[in-house]
Short mmCIF file of C-alpha atoms and ligand atoms in Angstrom, two decimals:
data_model
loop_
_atom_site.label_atom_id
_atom_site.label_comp_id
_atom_site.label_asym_id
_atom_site.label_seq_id
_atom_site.Cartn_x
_atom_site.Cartn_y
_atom_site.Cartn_z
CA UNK A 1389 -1.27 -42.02 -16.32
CA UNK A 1390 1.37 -42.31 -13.70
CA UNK A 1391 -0.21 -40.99 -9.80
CA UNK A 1392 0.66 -37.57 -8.83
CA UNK A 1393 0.94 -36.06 -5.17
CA UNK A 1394 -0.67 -32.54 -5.33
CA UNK A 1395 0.71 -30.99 -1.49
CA UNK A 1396 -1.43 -28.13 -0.38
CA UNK A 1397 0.51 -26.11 2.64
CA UNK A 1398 -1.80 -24.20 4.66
CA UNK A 1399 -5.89 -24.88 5.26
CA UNK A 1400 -7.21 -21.80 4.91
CA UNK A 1401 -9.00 -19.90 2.36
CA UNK A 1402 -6.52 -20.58 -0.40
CA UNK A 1403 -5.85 -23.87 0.24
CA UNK A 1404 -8.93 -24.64 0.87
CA UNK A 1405 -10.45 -23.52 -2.49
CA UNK A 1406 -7.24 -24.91 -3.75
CA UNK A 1407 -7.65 -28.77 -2.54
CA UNK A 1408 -11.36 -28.68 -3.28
CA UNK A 1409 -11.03 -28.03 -6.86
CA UNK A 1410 -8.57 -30.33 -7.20
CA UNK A 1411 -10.44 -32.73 -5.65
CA UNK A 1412 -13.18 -32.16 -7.90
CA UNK A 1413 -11.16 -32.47 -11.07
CA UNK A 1414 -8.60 -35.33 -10.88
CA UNK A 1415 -8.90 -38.90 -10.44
CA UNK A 1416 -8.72 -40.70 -7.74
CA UNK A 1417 -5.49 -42.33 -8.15
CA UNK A 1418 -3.85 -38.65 -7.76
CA UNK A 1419 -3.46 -37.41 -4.14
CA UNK A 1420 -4.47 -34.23 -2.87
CA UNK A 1421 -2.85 -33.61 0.10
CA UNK A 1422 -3.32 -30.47 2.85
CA UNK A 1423 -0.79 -29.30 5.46
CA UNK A 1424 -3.02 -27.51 8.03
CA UNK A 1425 -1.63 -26.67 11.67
CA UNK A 1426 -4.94 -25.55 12.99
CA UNK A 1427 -7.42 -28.21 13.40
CA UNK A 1428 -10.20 -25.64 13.38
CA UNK A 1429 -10.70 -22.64 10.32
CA UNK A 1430 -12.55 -19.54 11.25
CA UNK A 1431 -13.73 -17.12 9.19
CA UNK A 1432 -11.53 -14.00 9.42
CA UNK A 1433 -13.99 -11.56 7.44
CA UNK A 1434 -16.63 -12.29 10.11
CA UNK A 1435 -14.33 -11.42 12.91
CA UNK A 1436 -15.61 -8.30 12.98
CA UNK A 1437 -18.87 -9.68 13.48
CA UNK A 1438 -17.15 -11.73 16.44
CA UNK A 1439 -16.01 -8.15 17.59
CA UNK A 1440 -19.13 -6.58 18.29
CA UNK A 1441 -20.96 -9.92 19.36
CA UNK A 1442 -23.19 -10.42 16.26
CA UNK A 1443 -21.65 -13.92 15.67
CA UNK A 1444 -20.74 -16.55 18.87
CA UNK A 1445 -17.31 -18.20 18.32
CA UNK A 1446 -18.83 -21.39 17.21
CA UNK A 1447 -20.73 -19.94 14.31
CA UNK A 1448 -17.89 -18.73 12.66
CA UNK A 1449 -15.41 -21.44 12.99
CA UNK A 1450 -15.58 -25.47 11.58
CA UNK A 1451 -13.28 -28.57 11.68
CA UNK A 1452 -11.74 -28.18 8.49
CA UNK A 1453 -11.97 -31.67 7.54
CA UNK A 1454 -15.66 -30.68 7.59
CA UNK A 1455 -14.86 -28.06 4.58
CA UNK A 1456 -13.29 -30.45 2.43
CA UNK A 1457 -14.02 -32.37 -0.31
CA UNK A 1458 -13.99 -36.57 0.29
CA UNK A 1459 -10.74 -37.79 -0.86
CA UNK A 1460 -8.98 -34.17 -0.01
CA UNK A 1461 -5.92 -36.11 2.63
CA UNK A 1462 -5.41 -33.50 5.22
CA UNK A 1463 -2.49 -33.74 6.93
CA UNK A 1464 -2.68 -32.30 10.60
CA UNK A 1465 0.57 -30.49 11.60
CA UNK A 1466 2.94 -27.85 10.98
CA UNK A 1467 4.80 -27.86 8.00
CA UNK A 1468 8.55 -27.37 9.23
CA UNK A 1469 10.84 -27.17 6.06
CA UNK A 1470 10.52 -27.31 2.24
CA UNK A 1471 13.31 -28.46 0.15
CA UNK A 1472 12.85 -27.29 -3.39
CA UNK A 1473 14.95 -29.72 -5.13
CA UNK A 1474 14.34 -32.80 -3.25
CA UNK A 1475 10.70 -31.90 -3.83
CA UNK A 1476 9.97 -32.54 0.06
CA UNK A 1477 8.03 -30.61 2.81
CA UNK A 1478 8.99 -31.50 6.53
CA UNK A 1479 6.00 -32.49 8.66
CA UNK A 1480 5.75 -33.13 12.52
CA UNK A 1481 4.53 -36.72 11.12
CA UNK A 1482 7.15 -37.25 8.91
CA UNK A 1483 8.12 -36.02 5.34
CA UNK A 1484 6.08 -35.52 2.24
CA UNK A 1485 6.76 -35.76 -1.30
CA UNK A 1486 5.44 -33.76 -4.11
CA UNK A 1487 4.75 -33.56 -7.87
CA UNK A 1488 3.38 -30.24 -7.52
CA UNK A 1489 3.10 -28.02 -4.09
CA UNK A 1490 1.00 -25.24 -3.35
CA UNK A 1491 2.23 -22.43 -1.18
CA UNK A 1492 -0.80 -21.03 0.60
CA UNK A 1493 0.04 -20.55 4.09
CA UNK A 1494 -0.82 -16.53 4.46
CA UNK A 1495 0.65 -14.29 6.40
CA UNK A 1496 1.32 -14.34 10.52
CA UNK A 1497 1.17 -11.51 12.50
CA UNK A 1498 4.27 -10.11 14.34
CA UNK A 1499 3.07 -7.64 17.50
CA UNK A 1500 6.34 -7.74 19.02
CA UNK A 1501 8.32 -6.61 16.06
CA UNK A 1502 7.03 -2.70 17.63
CA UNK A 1503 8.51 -2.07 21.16
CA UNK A 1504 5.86 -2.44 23.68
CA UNK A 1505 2.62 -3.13 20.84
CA UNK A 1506 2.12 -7.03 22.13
CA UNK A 1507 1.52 -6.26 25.97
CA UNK A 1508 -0.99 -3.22 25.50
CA UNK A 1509 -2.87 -3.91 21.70
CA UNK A 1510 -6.26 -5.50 21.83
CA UNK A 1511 -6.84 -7.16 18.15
CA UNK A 1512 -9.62 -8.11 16.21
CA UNK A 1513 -7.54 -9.73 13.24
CA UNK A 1514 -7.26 -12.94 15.01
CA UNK A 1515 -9.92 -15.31 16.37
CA UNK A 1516 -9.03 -15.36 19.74
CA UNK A 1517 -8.19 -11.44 19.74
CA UNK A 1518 -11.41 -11.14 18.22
CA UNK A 1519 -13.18 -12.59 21.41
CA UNK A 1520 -11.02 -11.03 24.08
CA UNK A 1521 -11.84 -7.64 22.38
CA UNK A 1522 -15.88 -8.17 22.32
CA UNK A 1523 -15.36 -8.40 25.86
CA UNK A 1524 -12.98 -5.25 26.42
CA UNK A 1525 -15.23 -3.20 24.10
CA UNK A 1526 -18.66 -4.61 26.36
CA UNK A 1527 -16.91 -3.38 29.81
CA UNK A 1528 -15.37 -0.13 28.14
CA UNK A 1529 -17.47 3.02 28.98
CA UNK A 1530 -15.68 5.45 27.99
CA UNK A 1531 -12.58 7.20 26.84
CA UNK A 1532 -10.15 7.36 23.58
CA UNK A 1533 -10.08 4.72 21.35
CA UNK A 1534 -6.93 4.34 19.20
CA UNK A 1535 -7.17 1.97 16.21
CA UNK A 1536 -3.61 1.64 14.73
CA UNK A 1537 -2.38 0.25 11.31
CA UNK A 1538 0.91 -0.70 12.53
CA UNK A 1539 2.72 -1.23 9.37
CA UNK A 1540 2.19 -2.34 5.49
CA UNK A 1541 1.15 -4.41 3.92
CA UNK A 1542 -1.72 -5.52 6.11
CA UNK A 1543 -4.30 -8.12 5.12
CA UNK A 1544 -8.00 -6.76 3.56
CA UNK A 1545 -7.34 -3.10 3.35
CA UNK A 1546 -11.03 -2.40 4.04
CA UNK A 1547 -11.25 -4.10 8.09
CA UNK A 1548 -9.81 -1.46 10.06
CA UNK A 1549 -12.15 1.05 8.12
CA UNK A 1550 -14.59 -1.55 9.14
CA UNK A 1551 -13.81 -2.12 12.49
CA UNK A 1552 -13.48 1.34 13.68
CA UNK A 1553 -17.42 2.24 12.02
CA UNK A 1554 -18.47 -1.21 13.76
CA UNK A 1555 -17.24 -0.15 17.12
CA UNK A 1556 -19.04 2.97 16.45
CA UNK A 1557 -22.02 1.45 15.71
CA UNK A 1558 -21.60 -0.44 18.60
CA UNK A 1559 -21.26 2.17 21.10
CA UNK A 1560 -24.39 3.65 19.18
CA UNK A 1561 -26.55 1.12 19.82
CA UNK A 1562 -25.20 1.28 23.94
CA UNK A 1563 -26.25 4.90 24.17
CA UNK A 1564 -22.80 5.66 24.54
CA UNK A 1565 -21.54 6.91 21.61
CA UNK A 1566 -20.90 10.64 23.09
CA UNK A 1567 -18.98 9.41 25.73
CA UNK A 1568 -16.23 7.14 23.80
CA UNK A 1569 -13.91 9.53 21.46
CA UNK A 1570 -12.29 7.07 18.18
CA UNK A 1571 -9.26 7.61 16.31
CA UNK A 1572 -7.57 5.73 13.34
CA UNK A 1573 -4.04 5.85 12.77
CA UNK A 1574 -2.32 4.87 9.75
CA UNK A 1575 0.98 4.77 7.57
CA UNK A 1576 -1.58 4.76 4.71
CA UNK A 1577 -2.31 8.57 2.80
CA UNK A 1578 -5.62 7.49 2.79
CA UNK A 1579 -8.06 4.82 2.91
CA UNK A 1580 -7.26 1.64 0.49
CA UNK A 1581 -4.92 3.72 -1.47
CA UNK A 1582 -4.55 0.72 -4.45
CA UNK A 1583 -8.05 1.65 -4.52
CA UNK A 1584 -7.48 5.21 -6.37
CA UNK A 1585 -8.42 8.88 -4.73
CA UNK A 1586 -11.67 8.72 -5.88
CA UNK A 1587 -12.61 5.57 -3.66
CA UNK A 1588 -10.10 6.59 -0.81
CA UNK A 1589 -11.84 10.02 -0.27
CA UNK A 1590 -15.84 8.12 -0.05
CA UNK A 1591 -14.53 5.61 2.79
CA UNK A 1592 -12.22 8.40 4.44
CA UNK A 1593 -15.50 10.48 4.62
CA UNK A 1594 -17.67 7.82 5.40
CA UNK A 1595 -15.42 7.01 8.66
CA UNK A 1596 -15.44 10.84 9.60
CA UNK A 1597 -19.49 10.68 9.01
CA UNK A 1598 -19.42 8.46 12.08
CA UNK A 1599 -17.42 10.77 14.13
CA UNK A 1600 -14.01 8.72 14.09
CA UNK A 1601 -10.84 10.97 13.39
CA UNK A 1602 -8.81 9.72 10.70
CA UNK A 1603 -4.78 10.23 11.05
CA UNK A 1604 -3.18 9.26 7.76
CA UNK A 1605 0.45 8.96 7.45
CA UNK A 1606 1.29 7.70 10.82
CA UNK A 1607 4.11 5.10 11.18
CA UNK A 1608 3.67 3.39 14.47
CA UNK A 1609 7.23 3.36 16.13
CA UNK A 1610 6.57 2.67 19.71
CA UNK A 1611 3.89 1.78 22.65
CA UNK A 1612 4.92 2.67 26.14
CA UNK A 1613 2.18 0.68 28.11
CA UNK A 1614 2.76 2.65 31.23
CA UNK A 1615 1.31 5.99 30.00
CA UNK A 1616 -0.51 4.72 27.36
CA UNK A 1617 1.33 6.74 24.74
CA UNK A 1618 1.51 5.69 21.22
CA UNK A 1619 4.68 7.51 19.07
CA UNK A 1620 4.93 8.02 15.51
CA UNK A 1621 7.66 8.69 13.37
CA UNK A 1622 8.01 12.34 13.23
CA UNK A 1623 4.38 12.81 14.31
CA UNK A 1624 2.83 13.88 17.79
CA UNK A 1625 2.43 11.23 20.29
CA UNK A 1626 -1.14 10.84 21.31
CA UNK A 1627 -2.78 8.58 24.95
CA UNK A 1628 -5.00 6.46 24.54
CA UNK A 1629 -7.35 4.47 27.03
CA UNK A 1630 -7.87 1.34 24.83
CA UNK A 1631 -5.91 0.36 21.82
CA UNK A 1632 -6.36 -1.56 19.14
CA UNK A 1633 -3.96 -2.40 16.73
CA UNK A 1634 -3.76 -3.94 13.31
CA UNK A 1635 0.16 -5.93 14.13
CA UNK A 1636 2.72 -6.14 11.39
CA UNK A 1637 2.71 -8.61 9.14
CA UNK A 1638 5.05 -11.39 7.69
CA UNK A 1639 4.79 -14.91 5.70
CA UNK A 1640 5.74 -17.51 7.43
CA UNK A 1641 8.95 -18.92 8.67
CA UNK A 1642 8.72 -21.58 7.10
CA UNK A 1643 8.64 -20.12 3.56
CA UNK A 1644 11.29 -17.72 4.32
CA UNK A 1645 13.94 -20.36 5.03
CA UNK A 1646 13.12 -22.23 1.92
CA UNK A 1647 14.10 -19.44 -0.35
CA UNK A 1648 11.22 -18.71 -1.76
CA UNK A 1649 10.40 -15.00 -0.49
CA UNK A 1650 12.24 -11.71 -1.59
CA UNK A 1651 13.58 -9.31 0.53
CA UNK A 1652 10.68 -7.97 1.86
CA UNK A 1653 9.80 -11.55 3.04
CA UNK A 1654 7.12 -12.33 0.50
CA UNK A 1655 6.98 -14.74 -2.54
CA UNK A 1656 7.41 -13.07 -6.06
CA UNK A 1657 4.89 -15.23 -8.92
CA UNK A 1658 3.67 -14.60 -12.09
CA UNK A 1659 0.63 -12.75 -11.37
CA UNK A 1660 -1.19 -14.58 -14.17
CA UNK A 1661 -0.25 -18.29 -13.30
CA UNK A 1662 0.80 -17.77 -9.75
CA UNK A 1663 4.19 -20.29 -10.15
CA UNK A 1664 7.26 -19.41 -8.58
CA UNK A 1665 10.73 -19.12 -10.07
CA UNK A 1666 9.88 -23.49 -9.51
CA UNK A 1667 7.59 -24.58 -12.41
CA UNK A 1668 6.05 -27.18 -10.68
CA UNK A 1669 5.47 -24.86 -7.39
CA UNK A 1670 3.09 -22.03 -6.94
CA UNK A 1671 2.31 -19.86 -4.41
CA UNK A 1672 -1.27 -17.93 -3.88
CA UNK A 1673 -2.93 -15.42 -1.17
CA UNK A 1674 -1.57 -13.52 1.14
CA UNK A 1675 2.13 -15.10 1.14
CA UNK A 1676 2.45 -13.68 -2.62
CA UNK A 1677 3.91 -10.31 -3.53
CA UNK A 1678 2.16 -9.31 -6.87
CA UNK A 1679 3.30 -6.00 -8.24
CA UNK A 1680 0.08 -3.76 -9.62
CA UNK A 1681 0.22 -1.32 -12.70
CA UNK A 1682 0.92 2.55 -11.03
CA UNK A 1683 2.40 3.78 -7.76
CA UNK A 1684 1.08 5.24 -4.45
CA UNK A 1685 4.29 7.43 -4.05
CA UNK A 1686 6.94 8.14 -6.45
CA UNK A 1687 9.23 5.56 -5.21
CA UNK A 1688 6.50 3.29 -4.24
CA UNK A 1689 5.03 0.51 -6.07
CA UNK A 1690 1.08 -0.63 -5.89
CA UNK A 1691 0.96 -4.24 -4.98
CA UNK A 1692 -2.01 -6.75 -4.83
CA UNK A 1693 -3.98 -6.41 -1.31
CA UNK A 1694 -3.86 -9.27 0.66
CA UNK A 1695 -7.55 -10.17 0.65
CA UNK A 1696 -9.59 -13.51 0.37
CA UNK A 1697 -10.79 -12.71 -2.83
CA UNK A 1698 -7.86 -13.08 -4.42
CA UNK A 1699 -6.70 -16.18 -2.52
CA UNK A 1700 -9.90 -17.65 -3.87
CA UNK A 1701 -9.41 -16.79 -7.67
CA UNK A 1702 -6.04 -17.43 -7.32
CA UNK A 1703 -6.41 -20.84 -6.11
CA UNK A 1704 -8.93 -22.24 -8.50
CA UNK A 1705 -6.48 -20.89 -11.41
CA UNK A 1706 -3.62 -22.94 -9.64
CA UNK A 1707 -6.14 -26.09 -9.32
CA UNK A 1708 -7.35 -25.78 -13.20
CA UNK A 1709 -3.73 -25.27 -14.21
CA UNK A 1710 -2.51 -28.10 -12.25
CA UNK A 1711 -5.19 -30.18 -13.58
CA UNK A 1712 -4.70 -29.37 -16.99
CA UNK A 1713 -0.64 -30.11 -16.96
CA UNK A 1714 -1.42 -33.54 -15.38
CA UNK A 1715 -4.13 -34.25 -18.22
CA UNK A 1716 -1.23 -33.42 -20.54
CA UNK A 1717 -2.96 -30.41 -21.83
CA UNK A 1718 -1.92 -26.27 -22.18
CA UNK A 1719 -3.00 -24.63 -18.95
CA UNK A 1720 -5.04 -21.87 -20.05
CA UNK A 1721 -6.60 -20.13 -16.34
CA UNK A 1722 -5.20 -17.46 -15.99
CA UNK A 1723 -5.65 -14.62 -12.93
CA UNK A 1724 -7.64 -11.83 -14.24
CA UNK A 1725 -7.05 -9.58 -11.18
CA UNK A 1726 -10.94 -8.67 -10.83
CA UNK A 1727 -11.96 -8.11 -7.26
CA UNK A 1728 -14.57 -7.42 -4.47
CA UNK A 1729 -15.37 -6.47 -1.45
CA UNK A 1730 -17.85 -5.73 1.00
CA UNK A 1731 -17.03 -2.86 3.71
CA UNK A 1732 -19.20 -3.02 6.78
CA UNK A 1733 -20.38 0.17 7.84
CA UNK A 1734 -22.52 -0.79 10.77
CA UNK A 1735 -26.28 -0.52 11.21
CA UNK A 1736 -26.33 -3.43 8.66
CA UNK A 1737 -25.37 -1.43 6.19
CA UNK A 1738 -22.27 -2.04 3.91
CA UNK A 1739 -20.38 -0.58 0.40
CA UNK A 1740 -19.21 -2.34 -2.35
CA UNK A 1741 -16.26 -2.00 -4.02
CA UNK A 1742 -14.99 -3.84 -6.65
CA UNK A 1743 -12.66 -3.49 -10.17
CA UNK A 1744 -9.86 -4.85 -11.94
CA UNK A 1745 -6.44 -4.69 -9.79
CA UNK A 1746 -3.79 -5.47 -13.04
CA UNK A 1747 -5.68 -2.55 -15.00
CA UNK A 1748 -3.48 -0.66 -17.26
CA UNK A 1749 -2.48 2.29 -16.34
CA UNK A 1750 -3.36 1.65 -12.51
CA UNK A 1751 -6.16 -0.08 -11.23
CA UNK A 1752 -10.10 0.62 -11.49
CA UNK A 1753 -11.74 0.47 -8.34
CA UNK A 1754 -15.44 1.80 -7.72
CA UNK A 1755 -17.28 2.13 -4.61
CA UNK A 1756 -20.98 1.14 -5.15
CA UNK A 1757 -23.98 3.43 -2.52
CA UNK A 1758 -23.83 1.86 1.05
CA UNK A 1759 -26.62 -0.01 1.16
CA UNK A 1760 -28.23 -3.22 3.09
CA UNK A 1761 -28.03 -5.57 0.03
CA UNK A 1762 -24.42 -5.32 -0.05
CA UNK A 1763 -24.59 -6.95 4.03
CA UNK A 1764 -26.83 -9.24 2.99
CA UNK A 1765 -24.46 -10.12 0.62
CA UNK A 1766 -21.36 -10.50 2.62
CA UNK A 1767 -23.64 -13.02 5.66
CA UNK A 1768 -24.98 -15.07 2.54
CA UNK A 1769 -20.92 -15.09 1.61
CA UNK A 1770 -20.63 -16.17 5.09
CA UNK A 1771 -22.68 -19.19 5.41
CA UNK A 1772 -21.40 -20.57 1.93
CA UNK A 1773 -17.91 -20.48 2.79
CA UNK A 1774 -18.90 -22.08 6.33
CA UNK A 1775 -21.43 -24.71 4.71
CA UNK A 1776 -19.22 -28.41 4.20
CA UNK A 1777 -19.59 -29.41 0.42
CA UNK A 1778 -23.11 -30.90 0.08
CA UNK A 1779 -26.88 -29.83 -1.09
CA UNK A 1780 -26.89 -26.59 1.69
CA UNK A 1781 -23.52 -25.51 -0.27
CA UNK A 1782 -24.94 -25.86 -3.83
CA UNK A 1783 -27.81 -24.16 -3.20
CA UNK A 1784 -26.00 -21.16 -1.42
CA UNK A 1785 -24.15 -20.68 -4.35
CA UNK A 1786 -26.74 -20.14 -6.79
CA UNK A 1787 -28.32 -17.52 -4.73
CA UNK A 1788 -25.16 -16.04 -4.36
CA UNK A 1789 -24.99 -16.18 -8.45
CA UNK A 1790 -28.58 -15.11 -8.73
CA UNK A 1791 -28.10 -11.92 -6.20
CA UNK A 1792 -24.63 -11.37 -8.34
CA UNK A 1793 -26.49 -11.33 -11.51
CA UNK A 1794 -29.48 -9.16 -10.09
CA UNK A 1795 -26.89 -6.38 -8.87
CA UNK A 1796 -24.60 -6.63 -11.67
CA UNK A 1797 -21.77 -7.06 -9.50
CA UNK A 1798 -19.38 -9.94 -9.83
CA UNK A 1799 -20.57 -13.01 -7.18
CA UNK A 1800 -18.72 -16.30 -9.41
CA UNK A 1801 -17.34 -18.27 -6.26
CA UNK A 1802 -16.07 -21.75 -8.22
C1 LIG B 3058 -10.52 -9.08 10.32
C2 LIG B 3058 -10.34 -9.54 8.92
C3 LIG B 3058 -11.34 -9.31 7.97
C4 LIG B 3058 -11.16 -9.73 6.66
N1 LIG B 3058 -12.15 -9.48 5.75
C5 LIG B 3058 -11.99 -9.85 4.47
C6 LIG B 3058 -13.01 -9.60 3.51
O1 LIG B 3058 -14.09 -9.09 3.82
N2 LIG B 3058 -12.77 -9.95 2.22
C7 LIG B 3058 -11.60 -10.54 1.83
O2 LIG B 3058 -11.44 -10.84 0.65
N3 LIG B 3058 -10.61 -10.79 2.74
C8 LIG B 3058 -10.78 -10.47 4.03
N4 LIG B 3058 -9.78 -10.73 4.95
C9 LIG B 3058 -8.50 -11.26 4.49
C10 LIG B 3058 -8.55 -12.78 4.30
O3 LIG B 3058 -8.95 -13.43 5.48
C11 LIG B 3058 -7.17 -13.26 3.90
O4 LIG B 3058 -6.68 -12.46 2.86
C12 LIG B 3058 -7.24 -14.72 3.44
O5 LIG B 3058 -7.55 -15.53 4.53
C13 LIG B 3058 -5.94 -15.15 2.78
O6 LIG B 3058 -6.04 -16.49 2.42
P1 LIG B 3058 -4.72 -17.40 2.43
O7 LIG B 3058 -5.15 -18.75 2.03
O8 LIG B 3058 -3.64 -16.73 1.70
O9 LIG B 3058 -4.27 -17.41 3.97
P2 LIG B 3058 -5.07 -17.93 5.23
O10 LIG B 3058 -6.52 -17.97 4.98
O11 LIG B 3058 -4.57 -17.10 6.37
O12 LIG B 3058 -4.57 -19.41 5.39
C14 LIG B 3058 -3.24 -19.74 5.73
C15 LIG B 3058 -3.29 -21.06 6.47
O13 LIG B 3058 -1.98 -21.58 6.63
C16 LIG B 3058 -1.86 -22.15 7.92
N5 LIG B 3058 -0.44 -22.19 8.25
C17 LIG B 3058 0.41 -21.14 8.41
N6 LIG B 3058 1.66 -21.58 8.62
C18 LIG B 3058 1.59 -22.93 8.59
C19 LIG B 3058 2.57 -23.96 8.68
N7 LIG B 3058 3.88 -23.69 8.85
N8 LIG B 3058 2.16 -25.24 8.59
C20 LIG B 3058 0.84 -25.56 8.38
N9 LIG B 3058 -0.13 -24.62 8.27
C21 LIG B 3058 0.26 -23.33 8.37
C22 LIG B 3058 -2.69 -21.24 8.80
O14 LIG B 3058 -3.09 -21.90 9.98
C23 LIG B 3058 -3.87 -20.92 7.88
O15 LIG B 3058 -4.94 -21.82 8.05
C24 LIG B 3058 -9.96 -10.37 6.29
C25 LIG B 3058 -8.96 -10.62 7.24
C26 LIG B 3058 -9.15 -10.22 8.54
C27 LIG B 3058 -8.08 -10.52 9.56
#
């Protein structure tokens, strides 16, 4: 069998799953090969955990040639150009060819596409934004609190609902709830709208349990860091002493120069194989625009949410199918669309809501009792994902299986 070069762009939860699996299932004489510009992967779901100083930096973040497999080649750099038909990605190091490529390289955030949002937002959906805030948020000591959802799509619907009932919680446990006044702006109608009324409605009134005002239907035009005034389109203005923003997002530049995003700047795939218009090229996570079954508006369609989840599923399907095609046999994975996820709600408590996105006639979503279980859940999540492959990551598994199986929820991690 003639030696293939499998070329992974992007290290991070996608790709990571991605080269791992591939790892695991080919021979040695095929390469696996990872584009990563980051030498270090952090956790993103546990940036809220960063946020409120639950987690130090250093727990939440690994070398990422600690998290792969031996034999994975990761290449450190920035992938500068692909060229579809020469079957070639441009690295600082030189250029790389492929039998197959992977697209995984997410989404970037873009602060300064809003007029004055980069010079006054605090963040917690980076690392580094994540830290800086834990400190804002320990000197703040009171005042309004503006959390913003700049503009869709944003990546896991559920962390600014998160965030904003984690700062609360926060300023709970500092005696100072009373004194700090939160509000949470955003273009959505309502929480996780993909999610269906039903589920919206339990985490809308779960945030306004906490005492956090909910503003839906707010598109974030301007920030004038002078006065502190926020503007929305058509909406009442409203001053703020600390803001927080969720930035607008966009796939990389990268992958919009190659051709392989439509207008809105994502890439279109088959939401059961996840390959591009390119047979031997697929795309998978948050870079991907899938289109879901129903609409959120009349004019609207109800895409896939950018979440890790789906990265993950997506990216063992893409390894499996990849696998199969080079063993000369029908690839048969296909993405189901079935989903999870846990939504912190402080106090160590969290929901759990999970369903199948590519339902006919719109998705089915359902929002399990907060609980502690469903925490425990997401930290055990946590330190399996963190854990390099070894003994320590087996056996995390199968007590992530074994809680799965004992809540009836869905916990297969590949
Ligand atoms: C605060 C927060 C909380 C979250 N919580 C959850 C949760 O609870 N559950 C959940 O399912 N999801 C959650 N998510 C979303 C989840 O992190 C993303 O959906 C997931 O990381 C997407 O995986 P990906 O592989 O598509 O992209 P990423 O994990 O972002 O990986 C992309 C990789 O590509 C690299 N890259 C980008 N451009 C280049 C380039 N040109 N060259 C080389 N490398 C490049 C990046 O450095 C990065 O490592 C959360 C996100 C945030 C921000």
């Amino acid at each position: 069998m003639p030696s293939r070069t499998i070329l992974i762009l992007g290290g991070g939860i996608g790709g990571l799953v991605a080269a791992n699996e591939l790892r695991r299932l080919l021979s040695r004489e095929h390469r696996v090969v990872v584009v990563e510009k980051n030498t270090d992967h952090a956790f993103a779901p546990s940036f809220l955990w960063l946020m409120t100083g639950d987690r130090r930096p250093e727990e939440i973040s690994r070398d990422v040639q600690q998290l792969v497999r031996k034999g994975v080649e990761l290449l450190h750099g920035e992938a500068l150009g692909i060229d579809l038909a020469a079957h070639r990605v441009e690295t600082p190091a030189g250029s790389v060819t492929y039998d197959f490529l992977v697209v995984a390289l997410g989404a970037e955030l873009a602060p300064e596409s809003i007029p004055g949002l980069a010079e006054s937002a605090q963040m917690f959906y980076t690392f580094d934004g994540a830290a800086k805030l834990h400190n804002v948020l320990r000197d703040f000591s009171g005042g309004k609190i503006a959390i913003v959802v700049a503009a869709l799509p944003f990546k896991c619907p559920a962390a600014p609902y998160e965030g904003a009932m984690l700062i609360a919680d926060l300023f709970q446990r500092r005696g100072l709830r009373d004194k700090v006044d939160l509000h949470l702006f955003t273009p959505e109608p309502l929480p996780m709208p993909v999610a269906g009324p039903e589920l919206g409605n339990a985490v809308r009134k779960a945030v306004e349990d906490r005492g956090i005002a909910f503003h839906p239907l707010q598109k974030l035009t301007e920030v004038n860091p002078a006065t502190r005034k926020i503007s929305f389109e058509g909406k009442e203005s409203f001053t703020y002493d600390l803001l927080i923003a969720v930035p607008p997002h966009r796939s990389p530049r990268v992958v919009r120069e190659a051709g392989l995003a439509n207008q809105a700047g994502w890439v279109p795939v088959d939401s059961a194989t996840l390959a591009t218009r390119d047979e031997n090229v697929y795309a998978i996570g948050d870079v991907t625009a899938i289109p879901l079954p129903g609409r959120w508006k009349p004019d609207v369609p109800l895409m896939l949410p950018k979440a890790g989840v789906f990265a993950h599923a997506q990216a063992l399907v893409v390894a499996r199918r990849i696998a199969d095609r080079i063993a000369g046999k029908a690839a048969r994975d296909k993405f189901s669309g079935e989903g999870y996820c846990m939504l912190e709600a402080g106090e160590h408590l969290a929901g759990f809501a999970s369903g199948q996105f590519l339902a006919e006639p719109s998705p089915q979503i359902k929002l399990r009792q907060i609980g502690r279980s469903w925490h425990l859940g997401k930290v055990l999540f946590e330190k399996w994902w963190l854990a390099a492959p070894g003994v320590k990551k087996e056996t995390l598994r199968l007590l992530i299986e074994l809680g799965g199986k004992a809540l009836r929820v869905p916990a297969a991690i590949g």
